[in-house]
PDB file of C-alpha atoms in Angstrom:
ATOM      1  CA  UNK G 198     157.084  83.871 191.393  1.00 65.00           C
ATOM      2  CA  UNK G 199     160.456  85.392 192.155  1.00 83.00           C
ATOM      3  CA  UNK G 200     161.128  88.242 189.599  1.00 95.00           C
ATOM      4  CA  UNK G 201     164.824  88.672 188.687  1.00 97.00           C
ATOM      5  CA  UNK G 202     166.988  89.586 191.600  1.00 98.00           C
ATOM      6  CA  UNK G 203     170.157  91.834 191.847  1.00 98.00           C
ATOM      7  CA  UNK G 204     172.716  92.401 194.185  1.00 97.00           C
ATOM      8  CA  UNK G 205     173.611  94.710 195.779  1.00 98.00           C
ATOM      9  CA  UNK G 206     171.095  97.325 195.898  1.00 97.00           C
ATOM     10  CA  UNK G 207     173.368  99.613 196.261  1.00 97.00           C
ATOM     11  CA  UNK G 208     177.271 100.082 196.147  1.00 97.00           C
ATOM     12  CA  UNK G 209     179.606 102.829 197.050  1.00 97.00           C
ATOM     13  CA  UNK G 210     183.255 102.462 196.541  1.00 96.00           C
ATOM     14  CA  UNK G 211     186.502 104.589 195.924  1.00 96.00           C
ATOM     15  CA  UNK G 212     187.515 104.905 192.729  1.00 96.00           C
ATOM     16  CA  UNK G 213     190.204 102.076 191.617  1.00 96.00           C
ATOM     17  CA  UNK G 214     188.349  99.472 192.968  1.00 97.00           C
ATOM     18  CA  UNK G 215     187.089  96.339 191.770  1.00 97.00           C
ATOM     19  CA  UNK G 216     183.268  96.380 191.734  1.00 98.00           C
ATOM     20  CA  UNK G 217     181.367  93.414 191.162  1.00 98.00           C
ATOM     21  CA  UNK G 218     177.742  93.288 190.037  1.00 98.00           C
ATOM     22  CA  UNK G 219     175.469  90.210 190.310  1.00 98.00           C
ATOM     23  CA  UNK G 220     171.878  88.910 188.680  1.00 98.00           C
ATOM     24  CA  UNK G 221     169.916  86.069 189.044  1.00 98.00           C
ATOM     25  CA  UNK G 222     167.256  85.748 186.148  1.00 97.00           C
ATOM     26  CA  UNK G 223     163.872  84.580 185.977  1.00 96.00           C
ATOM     27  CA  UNK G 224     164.258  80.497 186.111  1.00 94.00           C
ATOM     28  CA  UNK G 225     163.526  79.340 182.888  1.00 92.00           C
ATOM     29  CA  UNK G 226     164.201  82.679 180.941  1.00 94.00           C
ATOM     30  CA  UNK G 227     167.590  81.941 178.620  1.00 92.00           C
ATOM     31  CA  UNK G 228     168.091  85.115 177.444  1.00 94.00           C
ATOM     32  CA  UNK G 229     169.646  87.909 180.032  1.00 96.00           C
ATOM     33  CA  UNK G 230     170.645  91.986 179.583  1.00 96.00           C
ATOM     34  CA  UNK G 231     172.618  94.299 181.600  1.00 98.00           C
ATOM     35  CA  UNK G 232     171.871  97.822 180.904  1.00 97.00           C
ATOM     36  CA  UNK G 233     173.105 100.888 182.901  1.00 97.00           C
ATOM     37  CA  UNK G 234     170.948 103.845 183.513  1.00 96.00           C
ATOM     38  CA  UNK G 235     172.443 107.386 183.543  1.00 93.00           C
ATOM     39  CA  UNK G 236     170.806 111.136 183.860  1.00 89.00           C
ATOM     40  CA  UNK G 237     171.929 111.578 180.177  1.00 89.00           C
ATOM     41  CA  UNK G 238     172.033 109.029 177.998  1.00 89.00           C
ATOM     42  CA  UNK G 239     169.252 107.277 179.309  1.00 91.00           C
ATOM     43  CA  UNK G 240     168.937 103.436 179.405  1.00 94.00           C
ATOM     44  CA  UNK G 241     171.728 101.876 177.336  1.00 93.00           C
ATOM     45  CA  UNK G 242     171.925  97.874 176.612  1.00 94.00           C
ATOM     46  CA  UNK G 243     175.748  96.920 177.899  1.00 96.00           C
ATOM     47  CA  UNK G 244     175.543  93.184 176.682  1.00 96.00           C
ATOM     48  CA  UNK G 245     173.056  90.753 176.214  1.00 94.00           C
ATOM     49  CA  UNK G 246     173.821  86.650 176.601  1.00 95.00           C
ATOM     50  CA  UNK G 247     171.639  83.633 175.285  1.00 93.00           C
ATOM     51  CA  UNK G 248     171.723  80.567 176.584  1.00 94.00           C
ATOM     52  CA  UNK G 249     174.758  82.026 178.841  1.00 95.00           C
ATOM     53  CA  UNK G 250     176.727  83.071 175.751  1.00 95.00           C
ATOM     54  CA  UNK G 251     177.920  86.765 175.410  1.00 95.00           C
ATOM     55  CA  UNK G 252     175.794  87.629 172.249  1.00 93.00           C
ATOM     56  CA  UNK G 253     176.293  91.375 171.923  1.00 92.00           C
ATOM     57  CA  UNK G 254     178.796  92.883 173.990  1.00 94.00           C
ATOM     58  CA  UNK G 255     179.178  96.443 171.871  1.00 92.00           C
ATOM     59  CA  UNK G 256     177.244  98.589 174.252  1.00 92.00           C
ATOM     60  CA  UNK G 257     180.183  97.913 177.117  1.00 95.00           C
ATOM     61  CA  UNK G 258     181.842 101.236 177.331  1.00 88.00           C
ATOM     62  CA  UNK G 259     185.640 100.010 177.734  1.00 86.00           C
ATOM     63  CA  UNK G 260     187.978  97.034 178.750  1.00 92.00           C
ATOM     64  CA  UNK G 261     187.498  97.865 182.545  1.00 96.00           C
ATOM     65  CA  UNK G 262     183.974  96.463 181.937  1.00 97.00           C
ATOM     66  CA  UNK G 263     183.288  92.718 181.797  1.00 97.00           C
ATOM     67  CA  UNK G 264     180.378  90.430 181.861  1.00 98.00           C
ATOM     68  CA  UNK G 265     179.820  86.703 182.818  1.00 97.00           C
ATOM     69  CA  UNK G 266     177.022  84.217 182.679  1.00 98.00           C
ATOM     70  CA  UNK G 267     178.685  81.033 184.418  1.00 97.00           C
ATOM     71  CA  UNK G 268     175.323  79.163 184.137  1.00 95.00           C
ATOM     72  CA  UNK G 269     172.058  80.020 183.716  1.00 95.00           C
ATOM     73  CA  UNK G 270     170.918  80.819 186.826  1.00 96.00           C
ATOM     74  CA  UNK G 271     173.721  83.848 187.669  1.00 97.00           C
ATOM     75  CA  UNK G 272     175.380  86.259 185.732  1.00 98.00           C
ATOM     76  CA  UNK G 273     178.035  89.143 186.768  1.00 98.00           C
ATOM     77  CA  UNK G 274     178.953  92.350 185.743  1.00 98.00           C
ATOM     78  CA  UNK G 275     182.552  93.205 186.944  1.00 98.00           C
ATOM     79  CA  UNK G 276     183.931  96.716 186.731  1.00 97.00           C
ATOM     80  CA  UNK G 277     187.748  97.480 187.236  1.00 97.00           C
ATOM     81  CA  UNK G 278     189.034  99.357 188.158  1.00 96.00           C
ATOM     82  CA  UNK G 279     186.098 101.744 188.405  1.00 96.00           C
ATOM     83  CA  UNK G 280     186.193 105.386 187.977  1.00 96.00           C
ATOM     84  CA  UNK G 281     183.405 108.257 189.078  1.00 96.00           C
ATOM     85  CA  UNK G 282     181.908 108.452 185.439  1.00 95.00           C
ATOM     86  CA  UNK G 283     180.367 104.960 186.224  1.00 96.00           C
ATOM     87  CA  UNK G 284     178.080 105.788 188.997  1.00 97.00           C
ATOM     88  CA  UNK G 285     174.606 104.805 187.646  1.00 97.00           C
ATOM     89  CA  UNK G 286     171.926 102.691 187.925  1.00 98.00           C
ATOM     90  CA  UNK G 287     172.864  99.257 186.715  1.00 98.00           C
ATOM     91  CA  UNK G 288     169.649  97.173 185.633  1.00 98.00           C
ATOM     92  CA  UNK G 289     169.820  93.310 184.695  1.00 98.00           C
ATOM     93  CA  UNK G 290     166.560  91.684 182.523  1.00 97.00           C
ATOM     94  CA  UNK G 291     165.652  88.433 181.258  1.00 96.00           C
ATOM     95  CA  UNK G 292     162.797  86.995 178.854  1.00 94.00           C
ATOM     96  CA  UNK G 293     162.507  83.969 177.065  1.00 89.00           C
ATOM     97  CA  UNK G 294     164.345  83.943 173.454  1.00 80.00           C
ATOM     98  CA  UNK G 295     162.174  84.324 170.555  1.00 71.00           C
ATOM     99  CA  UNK G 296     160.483  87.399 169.557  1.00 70.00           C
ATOM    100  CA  UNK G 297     162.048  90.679 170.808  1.00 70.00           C
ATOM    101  CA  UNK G 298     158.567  91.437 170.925  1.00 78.00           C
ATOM    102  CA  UNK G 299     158.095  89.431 174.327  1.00 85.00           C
ATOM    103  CA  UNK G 300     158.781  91.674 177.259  1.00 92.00           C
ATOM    104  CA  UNK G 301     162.036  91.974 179.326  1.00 94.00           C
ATOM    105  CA  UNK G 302     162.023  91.864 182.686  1.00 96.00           C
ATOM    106  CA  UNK G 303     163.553  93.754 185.104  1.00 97.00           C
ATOM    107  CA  UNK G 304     165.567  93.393 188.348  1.00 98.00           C
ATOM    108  CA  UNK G 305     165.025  96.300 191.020  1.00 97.00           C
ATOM    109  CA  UNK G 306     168.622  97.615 189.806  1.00 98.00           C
ATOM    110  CA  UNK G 307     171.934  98.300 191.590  1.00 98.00           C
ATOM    111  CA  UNK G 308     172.613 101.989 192.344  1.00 97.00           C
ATOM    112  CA  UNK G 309     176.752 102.372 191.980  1.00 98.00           C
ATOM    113  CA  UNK G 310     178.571 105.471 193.331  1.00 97.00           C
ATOM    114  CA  UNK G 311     182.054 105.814 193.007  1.00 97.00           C
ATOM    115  CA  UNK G 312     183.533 108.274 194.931  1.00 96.00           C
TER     116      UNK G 312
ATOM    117  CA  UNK B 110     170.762 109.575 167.806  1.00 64.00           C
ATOM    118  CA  UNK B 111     167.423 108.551 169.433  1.00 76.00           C
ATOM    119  CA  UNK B 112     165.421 106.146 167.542  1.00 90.00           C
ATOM    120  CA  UNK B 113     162.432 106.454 170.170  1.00 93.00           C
ATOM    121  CA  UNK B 114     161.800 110.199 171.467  1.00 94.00           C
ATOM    122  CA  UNK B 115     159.718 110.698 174.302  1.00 96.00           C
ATOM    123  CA  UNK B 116     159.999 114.660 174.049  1.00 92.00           C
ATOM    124  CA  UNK B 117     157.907 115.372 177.161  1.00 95.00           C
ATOM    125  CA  UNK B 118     160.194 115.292 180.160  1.00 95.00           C
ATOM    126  CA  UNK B 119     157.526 115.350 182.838  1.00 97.00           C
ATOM    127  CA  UNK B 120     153.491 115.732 183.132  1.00 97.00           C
ATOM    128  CA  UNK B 121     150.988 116.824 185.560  1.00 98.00           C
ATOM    129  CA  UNK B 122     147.499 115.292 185.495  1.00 98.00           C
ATOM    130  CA  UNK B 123     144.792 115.332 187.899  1.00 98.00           C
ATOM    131  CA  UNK B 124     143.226 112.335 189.671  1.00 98.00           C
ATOM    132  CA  UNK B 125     140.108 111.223 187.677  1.00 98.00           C
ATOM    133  CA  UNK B 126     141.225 112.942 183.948  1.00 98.00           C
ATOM    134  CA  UNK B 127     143.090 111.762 181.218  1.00 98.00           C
ATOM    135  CA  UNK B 128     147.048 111.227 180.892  1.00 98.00           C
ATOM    136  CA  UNK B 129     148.454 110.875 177.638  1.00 98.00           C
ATOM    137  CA  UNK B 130     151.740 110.097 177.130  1.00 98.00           C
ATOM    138  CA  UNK B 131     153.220 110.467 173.494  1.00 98.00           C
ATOM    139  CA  UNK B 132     156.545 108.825 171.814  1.00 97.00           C
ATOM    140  CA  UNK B 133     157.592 109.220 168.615  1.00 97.00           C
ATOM    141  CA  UNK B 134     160.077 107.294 166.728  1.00 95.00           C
ATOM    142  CA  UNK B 135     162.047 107.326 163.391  1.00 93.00           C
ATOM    143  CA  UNK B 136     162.011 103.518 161.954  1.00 89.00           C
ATOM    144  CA  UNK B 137     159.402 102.951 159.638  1.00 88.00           C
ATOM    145  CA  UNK B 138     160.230  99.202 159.850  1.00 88.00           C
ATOM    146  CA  UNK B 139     159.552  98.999 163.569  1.00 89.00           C
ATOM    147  CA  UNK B 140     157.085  96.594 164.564  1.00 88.00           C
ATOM    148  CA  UNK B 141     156.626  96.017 167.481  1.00 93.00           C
ATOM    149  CA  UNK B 142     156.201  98.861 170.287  1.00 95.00           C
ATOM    150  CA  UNK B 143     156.088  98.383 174.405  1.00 96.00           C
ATOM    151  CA  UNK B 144     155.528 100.642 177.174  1.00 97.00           C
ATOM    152  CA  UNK B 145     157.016 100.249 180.504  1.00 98.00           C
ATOM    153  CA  UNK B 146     156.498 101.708 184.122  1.00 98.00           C
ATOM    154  CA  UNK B 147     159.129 102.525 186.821  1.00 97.00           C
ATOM    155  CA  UNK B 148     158.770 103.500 190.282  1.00 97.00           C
ATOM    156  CA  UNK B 149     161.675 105.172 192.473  1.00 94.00           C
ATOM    157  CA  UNK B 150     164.173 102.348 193.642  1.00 92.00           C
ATOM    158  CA  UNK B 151     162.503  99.676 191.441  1.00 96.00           C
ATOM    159  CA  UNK B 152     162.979  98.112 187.728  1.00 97.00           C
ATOM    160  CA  UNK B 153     160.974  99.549 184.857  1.00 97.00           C
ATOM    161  CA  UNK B 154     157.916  96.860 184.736  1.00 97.00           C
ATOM    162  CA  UNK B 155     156.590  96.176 181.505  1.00 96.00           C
ATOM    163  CA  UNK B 156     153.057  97.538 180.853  1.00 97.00           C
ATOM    164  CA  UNK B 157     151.141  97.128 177.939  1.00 97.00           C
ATOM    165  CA  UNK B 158     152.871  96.253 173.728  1.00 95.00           C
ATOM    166  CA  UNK B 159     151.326  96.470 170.216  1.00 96.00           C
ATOM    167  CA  UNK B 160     152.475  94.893 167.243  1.00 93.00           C
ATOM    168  CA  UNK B 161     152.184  97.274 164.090  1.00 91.00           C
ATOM    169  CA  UNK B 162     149.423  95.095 162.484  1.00 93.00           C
ATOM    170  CA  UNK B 163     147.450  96.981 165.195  1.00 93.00           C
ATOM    171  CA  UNK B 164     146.603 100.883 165.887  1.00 95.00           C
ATOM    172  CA  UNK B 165     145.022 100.454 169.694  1.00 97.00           C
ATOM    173  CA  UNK B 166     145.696  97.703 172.076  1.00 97.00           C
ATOM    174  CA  UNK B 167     143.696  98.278 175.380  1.00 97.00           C
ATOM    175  CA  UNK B 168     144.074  96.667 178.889  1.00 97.00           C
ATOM    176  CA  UNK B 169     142.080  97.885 181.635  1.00 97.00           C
ATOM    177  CA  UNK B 170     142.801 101.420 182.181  1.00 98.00           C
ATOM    178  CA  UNK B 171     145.797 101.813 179.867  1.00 98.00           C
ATOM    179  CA  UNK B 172     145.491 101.742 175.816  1.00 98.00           C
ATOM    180  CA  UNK B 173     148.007 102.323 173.533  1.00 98.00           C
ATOM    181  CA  UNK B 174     147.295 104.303 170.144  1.00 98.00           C
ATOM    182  CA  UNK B 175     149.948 103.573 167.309  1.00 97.00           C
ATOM    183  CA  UNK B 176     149.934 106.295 163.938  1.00 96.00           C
ATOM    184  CA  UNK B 177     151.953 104.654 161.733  1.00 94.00           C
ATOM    185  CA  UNK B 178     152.307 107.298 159.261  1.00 94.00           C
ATOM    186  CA  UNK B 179     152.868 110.004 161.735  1.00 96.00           C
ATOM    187  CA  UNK B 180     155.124 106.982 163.397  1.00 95.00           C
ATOM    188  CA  UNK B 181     154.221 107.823 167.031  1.00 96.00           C
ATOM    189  CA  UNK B 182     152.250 106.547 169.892  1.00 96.00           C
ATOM    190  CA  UNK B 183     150.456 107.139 172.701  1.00 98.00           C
ATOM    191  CA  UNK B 184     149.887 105.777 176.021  1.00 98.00           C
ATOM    192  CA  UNK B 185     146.356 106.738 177.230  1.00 98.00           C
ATOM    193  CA  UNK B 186     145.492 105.935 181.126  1.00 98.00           C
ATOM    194  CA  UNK B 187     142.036 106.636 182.298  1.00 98.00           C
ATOM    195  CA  UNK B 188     140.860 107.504 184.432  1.00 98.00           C
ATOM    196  CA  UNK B 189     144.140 108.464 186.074  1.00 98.00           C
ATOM    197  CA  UNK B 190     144.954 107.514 189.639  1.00 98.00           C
ATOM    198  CA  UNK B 191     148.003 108.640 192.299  1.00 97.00           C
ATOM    199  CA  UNK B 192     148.879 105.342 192.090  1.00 97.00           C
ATOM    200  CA  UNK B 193     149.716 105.742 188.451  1.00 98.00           C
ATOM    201  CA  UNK B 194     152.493 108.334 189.275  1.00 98.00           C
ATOM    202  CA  UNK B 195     155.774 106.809 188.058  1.00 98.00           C
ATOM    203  CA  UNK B 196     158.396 107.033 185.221  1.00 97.00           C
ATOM    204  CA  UNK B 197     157.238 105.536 181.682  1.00 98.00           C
ATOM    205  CA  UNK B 198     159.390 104.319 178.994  1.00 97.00           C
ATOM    206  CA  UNK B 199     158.442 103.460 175.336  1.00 96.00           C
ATOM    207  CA  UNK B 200     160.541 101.342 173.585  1.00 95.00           C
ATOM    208  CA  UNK B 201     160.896  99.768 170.428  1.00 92.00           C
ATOM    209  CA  UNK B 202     162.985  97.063 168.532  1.00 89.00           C
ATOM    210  CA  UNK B 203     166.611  98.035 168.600  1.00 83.00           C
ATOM    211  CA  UNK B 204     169.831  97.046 166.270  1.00 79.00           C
ATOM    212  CA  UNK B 205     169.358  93.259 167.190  1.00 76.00           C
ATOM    213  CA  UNK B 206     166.346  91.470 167.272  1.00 76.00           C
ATOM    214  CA  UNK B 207     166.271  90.754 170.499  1.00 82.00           C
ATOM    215  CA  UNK B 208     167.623  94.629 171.779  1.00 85.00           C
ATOM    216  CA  UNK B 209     165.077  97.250 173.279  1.00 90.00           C
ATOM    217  CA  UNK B 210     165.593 100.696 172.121  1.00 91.00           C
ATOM    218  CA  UNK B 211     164.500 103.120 174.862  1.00 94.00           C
ATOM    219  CA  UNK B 212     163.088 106.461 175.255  1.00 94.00           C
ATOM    220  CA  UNK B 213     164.281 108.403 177.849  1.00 94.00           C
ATOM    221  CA  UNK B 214     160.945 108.503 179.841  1.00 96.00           C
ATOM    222  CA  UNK B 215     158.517 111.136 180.524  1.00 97.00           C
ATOM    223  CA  UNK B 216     157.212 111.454 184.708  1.00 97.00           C
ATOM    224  CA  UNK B 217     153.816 111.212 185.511  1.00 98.00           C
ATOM    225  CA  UNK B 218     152.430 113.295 188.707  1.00 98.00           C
ATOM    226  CA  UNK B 219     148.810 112.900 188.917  1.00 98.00           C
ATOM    227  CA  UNK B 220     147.413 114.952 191.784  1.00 97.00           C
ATOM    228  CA  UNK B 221     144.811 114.076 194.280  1.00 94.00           C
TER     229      UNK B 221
END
């Protein structure tokens, strides 16, 4: 079974520019997270749809950060324009709705360095 | 403020012994509890969960001990192989009840 899939594994842009995130979730799995993974604050949530609507967006940091979920196979993460305090690892996950109990799971992350 | 501490950056742990990984958290209401793995380059996998009805949930090699009045856990993995060398998370409900609240993850090194 394909797990959830990101692109691109990794990303290294100037700062200013437009950088554009994508996931493709479990098929079948309605609900989908984007966190971002930094040295100190650890693993953060940045938004979490269900049923491809934006549910919970407080954990994205500023307006230069936006999310989509067109349908429910894809979902983007847009940053812009981007600045060197964003380099991280950015981490999409998807379950089934229901319980939080149920386990996320995780794509294989895209590493982001802005220069 | 952290709602799930793992407090042990790192541990060492030779092949064959014992690893035990501890996480302690500050929500008495939490009830639910899951421990994930990560390699380098990959997504955390899940592992193993308990709910708090429990205070051990065992799978294989891995069992999880929950002290609900000391409110921390344990992740127990024996006997311990290279293989088992990775990053692991605990993480328990967050604000929403659908959100994960994270610990920052403690590394595993076991030895040959």
């Amino acid at each position: 079974d394909a797990g959830v899939i990101q692109s691109p594994r990794h990303e290294v842009t100037e700062m200013g520019q437009e950088v554009t995130l994508r996931c493709k979730p479990i098929s079948g799995h309605n609900s989908l997270f984007w966190y971002r993974q930094t040295m100190m604050r650890g693993l953060e949530l940045l938004i979490y749809f269900n049923n491809n609507v934006p549910i919970d967006d407080s954990g994205m940091p500023e307006d230069r950060f936006s999310a989509k979920m067109p349908n429910a196979s894809f979902s983007t993460l847009k940053i812009q324009p981007s600045e060197p305090r964003d380099s991280a690892v950015y981490f999409c996950a998807s379950k089934h709705s229901g319980s939080g109990s149920q386990p996320q799971h995780f794509g294989d992350g895209t590493r982001l360095s802005i220069l | 403020d952290q709602q799930v501490k793992q407090n042990s950056p790192s541990l060492s742990v030779q092949e064959g012994r014992i690893s035990i990984l501890n996480c302690d958290y500050t929500n008495s209401m939490f009830d639910y509890f899951l421990w994930y793995k990560k390699y380098p380059a990959e997504g955390p996998t899940f592992l193993i969960s308990i709910s708090s009805i429990k205070d051990k949930n065992e799978d294989g090699r891995f069992t999880v001990f929950l002290n609900k009045s000391a409110k921390h856990l344990s992740l127990h993995i024996v006997p311990s192989q290279p293989g088992d060398s990775a990053v692991y998370f605990c993480a328990g409900p967050g604000a929403g009840s659908y959100q994960l609240t994270f610990g920052k993850g403690t590394k595993l090194s076991v030895i040959p």
